[in-house]
Coordinates of C-alpha atoms in Angstrom, one line a residue:
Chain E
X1499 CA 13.4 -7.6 -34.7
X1500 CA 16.2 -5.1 -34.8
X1501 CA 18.2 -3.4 -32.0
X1502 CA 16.5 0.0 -32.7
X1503 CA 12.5 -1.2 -32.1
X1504 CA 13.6 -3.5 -29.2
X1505 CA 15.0 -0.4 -27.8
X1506 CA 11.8 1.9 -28.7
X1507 CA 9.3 -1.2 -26.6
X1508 CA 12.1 -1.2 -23.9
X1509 CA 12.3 -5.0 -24.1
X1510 CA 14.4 -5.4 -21.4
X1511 CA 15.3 -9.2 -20.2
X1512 CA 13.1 -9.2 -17.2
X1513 CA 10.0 -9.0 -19.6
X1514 CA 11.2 -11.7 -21.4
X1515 CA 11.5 -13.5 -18.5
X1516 CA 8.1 -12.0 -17.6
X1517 CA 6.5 -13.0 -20.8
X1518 CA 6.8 -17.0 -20.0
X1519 CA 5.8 -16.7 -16.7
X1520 CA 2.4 -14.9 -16.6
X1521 CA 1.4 -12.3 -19.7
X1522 CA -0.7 -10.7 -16.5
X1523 CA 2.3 -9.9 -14.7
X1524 CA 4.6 -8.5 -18.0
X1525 CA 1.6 -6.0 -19.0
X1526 CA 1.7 -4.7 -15.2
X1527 CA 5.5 -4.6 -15.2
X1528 CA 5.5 -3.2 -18.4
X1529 CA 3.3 0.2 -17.3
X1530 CA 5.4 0.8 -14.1
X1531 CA 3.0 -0.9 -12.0
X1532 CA 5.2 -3.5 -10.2
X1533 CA 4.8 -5.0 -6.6
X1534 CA 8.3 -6.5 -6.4
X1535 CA 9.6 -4.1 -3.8
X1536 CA 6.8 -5.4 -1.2
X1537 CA 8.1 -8.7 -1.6
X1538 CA 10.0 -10.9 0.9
X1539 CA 11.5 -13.5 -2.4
X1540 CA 12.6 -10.6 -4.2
X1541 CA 14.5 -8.6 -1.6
X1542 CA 16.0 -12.4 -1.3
X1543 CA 17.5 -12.3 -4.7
X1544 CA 18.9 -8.8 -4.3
X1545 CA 20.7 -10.1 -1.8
X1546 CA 21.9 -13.3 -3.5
X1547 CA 23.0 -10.8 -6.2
X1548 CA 24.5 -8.7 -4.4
X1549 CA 26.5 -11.2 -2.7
X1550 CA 27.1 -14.2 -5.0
X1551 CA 29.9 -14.0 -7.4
X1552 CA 31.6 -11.0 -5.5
X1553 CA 35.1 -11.6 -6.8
X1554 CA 33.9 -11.8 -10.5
X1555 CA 35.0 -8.2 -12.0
X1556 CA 32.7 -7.8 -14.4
X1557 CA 29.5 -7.9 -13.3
X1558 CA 26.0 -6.0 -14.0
X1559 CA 26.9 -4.7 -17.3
X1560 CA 24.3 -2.7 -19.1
X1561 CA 24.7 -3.1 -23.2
X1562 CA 22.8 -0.5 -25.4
X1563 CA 20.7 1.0 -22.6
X1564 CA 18.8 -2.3 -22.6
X1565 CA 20.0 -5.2 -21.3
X1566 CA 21.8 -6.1 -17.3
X1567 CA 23.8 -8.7 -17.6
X1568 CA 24.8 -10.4 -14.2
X1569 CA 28.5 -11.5 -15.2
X1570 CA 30.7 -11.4 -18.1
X1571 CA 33.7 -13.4 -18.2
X1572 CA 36.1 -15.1 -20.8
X1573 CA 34.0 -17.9 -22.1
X1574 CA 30.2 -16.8 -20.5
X1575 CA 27.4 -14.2 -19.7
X1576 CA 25.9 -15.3 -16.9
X1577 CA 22.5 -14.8 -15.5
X1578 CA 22.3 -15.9 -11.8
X1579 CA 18.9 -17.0 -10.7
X1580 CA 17.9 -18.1 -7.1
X1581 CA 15.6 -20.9 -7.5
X1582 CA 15.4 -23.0 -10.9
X1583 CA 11.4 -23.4 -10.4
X1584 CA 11.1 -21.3 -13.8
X1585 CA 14.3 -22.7 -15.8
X1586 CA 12.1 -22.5 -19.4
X1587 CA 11.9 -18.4 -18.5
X1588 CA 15.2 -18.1 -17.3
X1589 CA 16.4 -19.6 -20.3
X1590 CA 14.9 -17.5 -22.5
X1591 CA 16.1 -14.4 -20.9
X1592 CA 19.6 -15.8 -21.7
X1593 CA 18.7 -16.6 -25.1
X1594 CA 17.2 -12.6 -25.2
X1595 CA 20.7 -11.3 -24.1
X1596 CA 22.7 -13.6 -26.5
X1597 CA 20.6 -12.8 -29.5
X1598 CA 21.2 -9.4 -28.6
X1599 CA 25.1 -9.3 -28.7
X1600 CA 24.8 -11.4 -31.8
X1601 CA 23.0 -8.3 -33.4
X1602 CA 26.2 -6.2 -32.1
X1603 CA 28.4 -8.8 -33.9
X1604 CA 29.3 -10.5 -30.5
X1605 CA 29.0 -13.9 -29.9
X1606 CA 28.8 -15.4 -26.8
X1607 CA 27.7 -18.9 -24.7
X1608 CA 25.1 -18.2 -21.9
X1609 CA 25.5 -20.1 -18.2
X1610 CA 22.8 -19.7 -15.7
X1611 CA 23.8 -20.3 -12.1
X1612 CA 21.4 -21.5 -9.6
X1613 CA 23.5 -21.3 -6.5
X1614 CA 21.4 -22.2 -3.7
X1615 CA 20.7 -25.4 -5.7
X1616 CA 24.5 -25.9 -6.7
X1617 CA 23.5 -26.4 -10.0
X1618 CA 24.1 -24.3 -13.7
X1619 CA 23.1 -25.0 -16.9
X1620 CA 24.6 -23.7 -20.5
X1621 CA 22.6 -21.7 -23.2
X1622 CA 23.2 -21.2 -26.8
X1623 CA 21.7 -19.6 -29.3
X1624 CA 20.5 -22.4 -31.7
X1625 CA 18.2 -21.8 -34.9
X1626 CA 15.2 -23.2 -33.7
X1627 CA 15.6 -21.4 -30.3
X1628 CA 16.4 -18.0 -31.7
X1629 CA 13.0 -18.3 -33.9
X1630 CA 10.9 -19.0 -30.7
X1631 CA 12.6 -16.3 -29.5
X1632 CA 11.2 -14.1 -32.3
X1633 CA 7.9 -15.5 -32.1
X1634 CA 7.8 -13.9 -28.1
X1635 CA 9.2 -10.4 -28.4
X1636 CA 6.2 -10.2 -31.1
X1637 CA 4.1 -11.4 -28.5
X1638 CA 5.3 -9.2 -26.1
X1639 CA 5.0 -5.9 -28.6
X1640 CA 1.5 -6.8 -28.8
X1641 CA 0.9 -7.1 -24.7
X1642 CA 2.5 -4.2 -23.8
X1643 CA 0.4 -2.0 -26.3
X1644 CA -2.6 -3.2 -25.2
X1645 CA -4.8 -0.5 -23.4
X1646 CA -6.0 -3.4 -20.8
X1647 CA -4.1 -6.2 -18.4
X1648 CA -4.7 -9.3 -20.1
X1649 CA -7.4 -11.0 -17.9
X1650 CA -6.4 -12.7 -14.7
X1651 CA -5.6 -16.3 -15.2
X1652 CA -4.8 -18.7 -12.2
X1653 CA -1.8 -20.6 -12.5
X1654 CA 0.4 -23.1 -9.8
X1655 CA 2.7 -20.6 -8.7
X1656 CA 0.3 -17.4 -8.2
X1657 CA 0.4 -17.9 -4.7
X1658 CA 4.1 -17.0 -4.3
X1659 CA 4.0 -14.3 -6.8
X1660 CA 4.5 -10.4 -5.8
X1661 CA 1.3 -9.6 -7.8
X1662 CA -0.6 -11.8 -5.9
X1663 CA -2.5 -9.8 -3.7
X1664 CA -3.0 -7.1 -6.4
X1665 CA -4.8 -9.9 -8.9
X1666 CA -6.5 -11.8 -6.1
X1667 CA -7.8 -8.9 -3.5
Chain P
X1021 CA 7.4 -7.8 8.9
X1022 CA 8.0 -4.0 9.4
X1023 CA 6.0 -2.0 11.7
X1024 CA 4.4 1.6 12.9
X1025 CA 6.9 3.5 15.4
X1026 CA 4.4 5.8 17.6
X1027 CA 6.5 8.6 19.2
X1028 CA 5.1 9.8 22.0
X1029 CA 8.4 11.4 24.4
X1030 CA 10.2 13.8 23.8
X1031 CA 13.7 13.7 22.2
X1032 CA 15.8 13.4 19.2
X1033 CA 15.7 11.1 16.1
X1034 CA 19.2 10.2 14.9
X1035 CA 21.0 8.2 12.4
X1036 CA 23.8 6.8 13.5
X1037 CA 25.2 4.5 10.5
X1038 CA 22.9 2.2 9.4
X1039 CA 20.4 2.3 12.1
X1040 CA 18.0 5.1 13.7
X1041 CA 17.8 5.6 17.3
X1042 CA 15.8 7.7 19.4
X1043 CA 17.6 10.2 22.1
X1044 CA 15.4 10.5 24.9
X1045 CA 18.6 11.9 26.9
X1046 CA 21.9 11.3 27.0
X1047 CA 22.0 8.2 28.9
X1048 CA 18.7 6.8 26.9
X1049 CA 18.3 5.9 23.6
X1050 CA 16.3 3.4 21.8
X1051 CA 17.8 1.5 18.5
X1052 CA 15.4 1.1 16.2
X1053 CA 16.6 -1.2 13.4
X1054 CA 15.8 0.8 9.9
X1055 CA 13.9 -2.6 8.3
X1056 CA 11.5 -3.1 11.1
X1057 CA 10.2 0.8 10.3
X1058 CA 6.9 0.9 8.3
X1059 CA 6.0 4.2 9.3
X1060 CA 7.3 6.9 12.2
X1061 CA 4.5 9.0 13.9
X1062 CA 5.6 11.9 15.8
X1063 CA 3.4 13.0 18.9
X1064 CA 5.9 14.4 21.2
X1065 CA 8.3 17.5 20.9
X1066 CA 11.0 15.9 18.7
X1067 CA 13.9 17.5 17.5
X1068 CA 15.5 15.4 13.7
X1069 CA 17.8 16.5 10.4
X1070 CA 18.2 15.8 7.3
X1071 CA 20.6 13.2 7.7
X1072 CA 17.9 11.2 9.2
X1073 CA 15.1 12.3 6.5
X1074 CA 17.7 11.4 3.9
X1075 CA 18.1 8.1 5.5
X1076 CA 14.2 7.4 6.0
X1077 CA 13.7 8.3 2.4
X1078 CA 16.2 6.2 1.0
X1079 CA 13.8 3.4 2.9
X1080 CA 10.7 4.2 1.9
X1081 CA 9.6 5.5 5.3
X1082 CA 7.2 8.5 5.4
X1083 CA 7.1 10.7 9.1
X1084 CA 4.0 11.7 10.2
X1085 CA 3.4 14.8 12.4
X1086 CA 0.7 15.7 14.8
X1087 CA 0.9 18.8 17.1
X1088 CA 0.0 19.0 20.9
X1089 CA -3.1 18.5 21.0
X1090 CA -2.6 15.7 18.7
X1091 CA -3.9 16.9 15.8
X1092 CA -2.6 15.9 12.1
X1093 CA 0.3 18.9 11.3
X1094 CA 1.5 16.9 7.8
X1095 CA 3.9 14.7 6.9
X1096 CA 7.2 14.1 5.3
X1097 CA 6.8 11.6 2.4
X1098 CA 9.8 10.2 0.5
X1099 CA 10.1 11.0 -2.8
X1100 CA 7.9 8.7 -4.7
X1101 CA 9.1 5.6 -6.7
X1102 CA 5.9 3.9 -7.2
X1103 CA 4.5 5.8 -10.3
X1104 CA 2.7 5.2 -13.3
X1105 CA 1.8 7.0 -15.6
X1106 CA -1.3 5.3 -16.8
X1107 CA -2.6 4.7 -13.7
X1108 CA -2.3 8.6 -12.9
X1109 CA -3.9 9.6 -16.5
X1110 CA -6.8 6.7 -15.6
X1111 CA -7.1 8.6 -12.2
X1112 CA -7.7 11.6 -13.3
X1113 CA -10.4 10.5 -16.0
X1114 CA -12.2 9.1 -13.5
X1115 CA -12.8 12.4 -11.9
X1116 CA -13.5 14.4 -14.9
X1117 CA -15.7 12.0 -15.7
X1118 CA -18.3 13.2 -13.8
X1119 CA -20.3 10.0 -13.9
X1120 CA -17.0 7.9 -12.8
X1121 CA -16.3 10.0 -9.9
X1122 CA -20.5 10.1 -8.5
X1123 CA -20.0 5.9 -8.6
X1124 CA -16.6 5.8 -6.3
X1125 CA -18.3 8.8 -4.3
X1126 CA -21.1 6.7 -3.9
X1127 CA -19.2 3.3 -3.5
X1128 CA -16.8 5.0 -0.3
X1129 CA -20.3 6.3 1.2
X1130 CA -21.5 2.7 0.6
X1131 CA -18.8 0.9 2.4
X1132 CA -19.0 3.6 5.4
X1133 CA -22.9 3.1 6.1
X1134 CA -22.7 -1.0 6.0
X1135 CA -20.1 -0.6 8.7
X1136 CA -21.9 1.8 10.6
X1137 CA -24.7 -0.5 10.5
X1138 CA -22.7 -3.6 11.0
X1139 CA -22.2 -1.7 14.3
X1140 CA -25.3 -0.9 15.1
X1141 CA -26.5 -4.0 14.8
X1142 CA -23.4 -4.9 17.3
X1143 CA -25.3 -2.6 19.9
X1144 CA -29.4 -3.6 19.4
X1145 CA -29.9 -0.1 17.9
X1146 CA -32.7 -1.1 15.6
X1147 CA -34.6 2.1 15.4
X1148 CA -31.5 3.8 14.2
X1149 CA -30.6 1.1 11.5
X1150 CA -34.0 1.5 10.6
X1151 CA -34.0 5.2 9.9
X1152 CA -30.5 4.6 7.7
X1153 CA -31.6 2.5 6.3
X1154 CA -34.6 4.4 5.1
X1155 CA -32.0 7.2 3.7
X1156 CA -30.5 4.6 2.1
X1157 CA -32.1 4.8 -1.1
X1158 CA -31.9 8.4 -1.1
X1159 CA -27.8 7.7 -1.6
X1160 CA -28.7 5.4 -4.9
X1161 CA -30.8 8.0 -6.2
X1162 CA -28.4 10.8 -5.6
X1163 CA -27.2 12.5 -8.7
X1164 CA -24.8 15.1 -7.7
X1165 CA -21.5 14.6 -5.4
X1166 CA -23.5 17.1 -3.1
X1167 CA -26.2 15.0 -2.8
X1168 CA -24.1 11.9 -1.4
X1169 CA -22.6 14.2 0.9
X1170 CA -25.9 15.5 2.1
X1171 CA -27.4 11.7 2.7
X1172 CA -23.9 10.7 4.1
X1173 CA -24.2 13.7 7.0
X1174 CA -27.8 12.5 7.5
X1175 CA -26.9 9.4 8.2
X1176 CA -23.5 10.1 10.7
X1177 CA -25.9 12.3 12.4
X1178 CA -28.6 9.5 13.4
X1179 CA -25.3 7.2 13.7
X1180 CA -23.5 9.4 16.5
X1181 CA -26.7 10.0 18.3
X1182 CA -26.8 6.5 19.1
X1183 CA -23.2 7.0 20.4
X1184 CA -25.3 7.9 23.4
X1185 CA -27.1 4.4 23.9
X1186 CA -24.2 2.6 23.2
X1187 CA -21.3 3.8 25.3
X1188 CA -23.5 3.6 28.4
X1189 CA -20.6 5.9 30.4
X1190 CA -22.2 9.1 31.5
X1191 CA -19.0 11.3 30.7
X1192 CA -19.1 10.9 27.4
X1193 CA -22.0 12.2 25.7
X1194 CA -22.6 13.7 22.4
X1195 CA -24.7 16.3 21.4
X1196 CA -23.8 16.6 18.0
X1197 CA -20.4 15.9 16.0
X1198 CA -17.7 18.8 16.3
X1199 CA -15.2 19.0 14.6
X1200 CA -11.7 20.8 14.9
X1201 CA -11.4 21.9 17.7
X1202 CA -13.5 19.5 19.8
X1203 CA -15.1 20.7 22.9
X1204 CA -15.6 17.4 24.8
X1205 CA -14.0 14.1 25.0
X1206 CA -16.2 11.8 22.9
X1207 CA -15.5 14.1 20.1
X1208 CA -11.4 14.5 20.9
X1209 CA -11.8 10.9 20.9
X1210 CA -13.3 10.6 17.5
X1211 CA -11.1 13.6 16.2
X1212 CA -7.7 11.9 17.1
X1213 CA -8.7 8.4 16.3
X1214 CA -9.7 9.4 12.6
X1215 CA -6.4 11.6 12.0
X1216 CA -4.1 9.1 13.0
X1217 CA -6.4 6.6 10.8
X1218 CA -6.0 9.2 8.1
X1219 CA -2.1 8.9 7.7
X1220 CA -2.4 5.0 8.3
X1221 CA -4.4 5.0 5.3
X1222 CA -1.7 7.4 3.5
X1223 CA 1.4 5.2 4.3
X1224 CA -0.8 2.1 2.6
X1225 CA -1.6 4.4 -0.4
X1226 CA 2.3 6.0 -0.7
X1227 CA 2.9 1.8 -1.0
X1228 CA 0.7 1.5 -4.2
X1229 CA 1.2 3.6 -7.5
X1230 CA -1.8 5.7 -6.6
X1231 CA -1.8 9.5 -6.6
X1232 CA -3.0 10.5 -3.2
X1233 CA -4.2 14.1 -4.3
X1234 CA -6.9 13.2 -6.7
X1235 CA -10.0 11.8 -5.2
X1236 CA -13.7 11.6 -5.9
X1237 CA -15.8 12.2 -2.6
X1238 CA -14.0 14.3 -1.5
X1239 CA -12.8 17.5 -3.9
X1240 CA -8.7 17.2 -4.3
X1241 CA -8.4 20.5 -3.5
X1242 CA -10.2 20.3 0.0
X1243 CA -6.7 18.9 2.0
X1244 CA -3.9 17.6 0.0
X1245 CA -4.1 14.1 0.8
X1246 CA -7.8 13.8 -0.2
X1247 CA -8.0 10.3 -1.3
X1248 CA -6.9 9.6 2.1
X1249 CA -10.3 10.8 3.6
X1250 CA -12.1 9.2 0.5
X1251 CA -11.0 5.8 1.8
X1252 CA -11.2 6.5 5.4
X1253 CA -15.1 6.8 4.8
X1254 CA -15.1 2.7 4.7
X1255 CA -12.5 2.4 7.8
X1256 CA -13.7 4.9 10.0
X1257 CA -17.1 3.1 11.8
X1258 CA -14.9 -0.6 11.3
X1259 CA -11.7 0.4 13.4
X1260 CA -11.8 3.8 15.2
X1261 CA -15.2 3.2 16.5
X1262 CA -15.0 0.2 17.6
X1263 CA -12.2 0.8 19.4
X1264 CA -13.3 3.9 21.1
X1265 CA -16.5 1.8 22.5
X1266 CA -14.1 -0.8 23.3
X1267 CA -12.3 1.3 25.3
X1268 CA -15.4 3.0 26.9
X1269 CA -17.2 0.1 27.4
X1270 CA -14.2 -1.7 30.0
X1271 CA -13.4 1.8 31.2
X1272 CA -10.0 1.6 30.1
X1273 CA -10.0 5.8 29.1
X1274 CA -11.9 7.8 31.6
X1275 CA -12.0 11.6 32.1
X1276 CA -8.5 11.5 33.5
X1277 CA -7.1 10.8 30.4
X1278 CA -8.3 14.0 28.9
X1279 CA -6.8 17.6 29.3
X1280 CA -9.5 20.6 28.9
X1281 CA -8.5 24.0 27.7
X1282 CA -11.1 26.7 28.0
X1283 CA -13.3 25.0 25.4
X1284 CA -11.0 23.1 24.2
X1285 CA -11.0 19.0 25.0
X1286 CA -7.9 16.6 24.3
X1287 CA -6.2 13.3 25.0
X1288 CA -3.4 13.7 27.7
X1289 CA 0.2 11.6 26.8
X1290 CA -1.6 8.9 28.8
X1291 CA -4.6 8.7 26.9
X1292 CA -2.7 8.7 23.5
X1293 CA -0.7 6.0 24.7
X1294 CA -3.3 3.7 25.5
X1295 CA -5.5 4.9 22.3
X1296 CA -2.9 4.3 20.1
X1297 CA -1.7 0.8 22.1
X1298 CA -5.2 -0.2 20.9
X1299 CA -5.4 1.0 17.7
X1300 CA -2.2 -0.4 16.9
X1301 CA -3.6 -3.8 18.0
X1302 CA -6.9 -3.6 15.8
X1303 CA -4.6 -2.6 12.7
X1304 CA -2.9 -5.7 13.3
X1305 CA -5.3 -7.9 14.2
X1306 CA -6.2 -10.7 11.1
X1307 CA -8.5 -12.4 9.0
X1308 CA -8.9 -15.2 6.9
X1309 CA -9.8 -13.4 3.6
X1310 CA -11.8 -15.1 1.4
X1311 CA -10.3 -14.7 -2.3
X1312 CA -6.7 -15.0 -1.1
X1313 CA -7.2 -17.5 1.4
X1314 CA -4.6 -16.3 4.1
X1315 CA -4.7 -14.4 6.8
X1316 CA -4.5 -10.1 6.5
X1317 CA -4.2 -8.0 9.1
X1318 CA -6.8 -4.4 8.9
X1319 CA -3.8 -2.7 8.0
X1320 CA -3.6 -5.0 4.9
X1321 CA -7.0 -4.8 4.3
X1322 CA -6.7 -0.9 3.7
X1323 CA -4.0 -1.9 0.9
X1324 CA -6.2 -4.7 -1.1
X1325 CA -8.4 -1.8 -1.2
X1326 CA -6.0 0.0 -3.1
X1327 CA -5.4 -2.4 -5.2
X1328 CA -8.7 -3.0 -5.7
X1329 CA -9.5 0.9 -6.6
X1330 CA -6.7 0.5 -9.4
X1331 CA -8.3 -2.7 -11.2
X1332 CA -11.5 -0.1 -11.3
X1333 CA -9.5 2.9 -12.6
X1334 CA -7.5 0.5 -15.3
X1335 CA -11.5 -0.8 -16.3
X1336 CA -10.3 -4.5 -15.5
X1337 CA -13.2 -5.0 -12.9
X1338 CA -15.8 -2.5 -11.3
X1339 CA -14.3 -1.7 -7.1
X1340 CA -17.1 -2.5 -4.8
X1341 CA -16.2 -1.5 -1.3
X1342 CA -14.9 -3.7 1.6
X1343 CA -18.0 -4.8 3.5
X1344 CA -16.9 -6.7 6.5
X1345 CA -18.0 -10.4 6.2
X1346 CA -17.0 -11.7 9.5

């Protein structure tokens, strides 16, 4: 998918993210409906954002009008995360913003930081995982232009979700 | 865990850095610390800026007015960040939609009544749920928004004529329901508690992505918050009644907690106090719900309704109205 009809869905990297998580949850996101600012574990992470990583320079940098990322430095973007519950979505999301700067002739190796759990863990942008890649932001066209939320499906972690009481009330 | 800040003295709201505090004079002041604040309701003569409406804006906090005799004046909402544009398009269809907007009509009315007769049943008044009962079908049959309203009015009119069995204090009859002004206590009573129940139910809707202007029972154009009133059909009979024959029933408001006018009958600073001391309690009183298995306070309960009203405008699943199960 090129640069222009990424832009033109707005697939930003929190869909992505979004997309491996719960499809529920992206089509909500997608149509401005979100629940986040309610939510005790998200004001957490603003706060772990805002705070970790204070003396890196360049941080939060928005490329094309589409993608945030967290931290840029000499050898890494990095994506800081505060649990690692959902490291298969996280992942992607990093994939998302490499394959992205590879389309802008940039290329980069992705590092996501789990603070709180004193852990990180490298990303790069292999064959196999750029075409899996791919394969979602189709999937994720077709979810956001769907007319409907995709029907409520109960999975481990719904309990802890912002959406929660929305899905379940 | 934030919560409502009822402000009943006279004074002046201030923002001093990253805090409000209320000047009562010069040598009191209260700090209230800006994340603890859900909501500010103003009762007293209170003097504020902008610098403090920037500040509550920035936070999400809406300020809601009443005048002297406690009456709802308006309120000062935030600029809204919660929108969607689908969800506003699939509001409005279901209004123009005539057929759409008779079902949630219908649906608010239907909550209302099984809480009026939840509390009837409370209070042994089994001729009266028996005559409601009756006009019951009369609502499923109804065809026209005018219609529902017509049973509806029926039906509060046998419902507050019971008020007269049930709150067995002989100051506080009821001869019929008045409405702004009231001319005697039972109705101030009923008059406050639904306003300030009204902009309860407005800070839980300014939390979702609904449009609070566009309702169904009620026509948008009647006050400017009507979906407010729409909801506050269900809520009404399960918190502000019960706590008015709460408070009747132990004595804890009495005629001395009322100031009379000429014709005119209202709660004295006293009486607000302990009315809204209560209220506050029943908002934030819980229970177990069944589908999300956890504990939610009334207050909460107004929001899932929310929610629940937006899974029915985006067609996902048909809203059927809160009907206490406990």
């Amino acid at each position: 998918m090129d640069l222009e009809t990424l832009k033109e869905i707005r697939i930003t990297g929190l869909k992505v993210n979004y997309y491996y998580i719960c499809k529920r949850k992206l089509w909500l996101f997608s149509k401005n409906l979100s629940f986040e600012k309610n939510n005790d574990k998200i004001i957490l992470g603003q706060i772990l954002h805002e705070n970790y990583y204070k003396s890196e320079k360049e941080r939060d940098i928005l490329i094309q009008d589409l993608i945030s990322i967290d931290i840029v430095d000499d050898d890494y973007i990095r994506e800081v995360k505060s649990s690692d519950k959902m490291e298969k979505a996280d992942m992607m999301q990093v994939v998302y913003y490499l394959y992205v700067l590879k389309q802008l002739g940039i290329e980069k190796v992705g590092l996501i930081n789990y603070p709180k759990q004193k852990k990180k863990k490298e990303v790069y942008l292999t064959k196999q995982l750029e075409q899996e890649l791919l394969e979602a932001l189709k999937g994720i066209e077709k979810i956001v232009n769907q007319s409907k939320p995709p029907k409520l499906e109960k999975l481990p972690y719904c309990k802890k979700c912002s959406y929660f009481e929305f899905c379940f009330a | 865990m934030s919560r409502r800040y009822y402000i009943n003295n006279s004074g002046r709201l201030k923002r001093k850095e990253n805090t409000i505090f209320f000047e009562i004079n010069e040598n009191e002041r209260k700090i209230i610390p800006i994340n603890d604040i859900d909501s500010i309701y103003i009762f007293g003569e209170v003097d504020l800026n902008t610098k403090v409406l920037n500040y509550l804006a920035q936070n999400d906090i809406p300020v809601h007015i009443f005048n002297y005799y406690g009456y709802y004046s308006g309120s000062f909402l935030p600029r809204k960040k919660n929108v969607s544009g689908i969800l506003l398009v699939s509001q409005v269809s279901h209004y123009t939609d005539y057929n759409k907007r008779l079902y949630l009509a219908k649906s608010f009315i239907e909550g209302g009544v099984y809480h009026i007769l939840r509390n009837l049943k409370n209070n042994q008044a089994d001729e009266e749920i028996e005559k409601i009962n009756k006009l019951l079908k009369n609502l499923s049959d109804a065809n026209s928004i005018e219609e529902v309203m017509a049973v509806e009015g029926n039906i509060r009119n046998i419902y507050y004529q019971s008020f007269n069995n049930i709150i067995k204090n002989q100051d506080f009859k009821i001869d019929k329901r008045e409405y702004n002004p009231p001319t005697n206590p039972i109705n101030a009573l009923i008059s406050f508690g639904n306003s300030v129940l009204y902009s309860v139910i407005l800070s839980e809707i300014y939390k979702t992505h609904l449009e609070p202007t566009i309702s169904y029972l009620h026509e948008p154009s009647e006050r400017r918050f009507s979906l407010s009133l729409d909801i506050s059909e269900i809520f009404k009979p399960l918190i502000v009644d019960t706590v008015i024959f709460n408070l009747l029933e132990y004595g804890t408001i009495n005629l001395s907690h009322f100031n009379q006018d000429l014709n005119l009958s209202y709660l004295n600073d006293e009486g607000r106090k302990i009315f809204l001391r209560y209220l506050e309690d029943k908002l934030e009183t819980t229970i177990k719900h069944r589908t999300l298995q956890r504990n939610v306070s009334y207050r909460t309960l107004i929001r899932l309704e929310c929610y629940k009203l937006i899974k029915h405008l985006l067609g996902e699943e048909e809203y059927k109205p809160l009907k206490a199960w406990w």
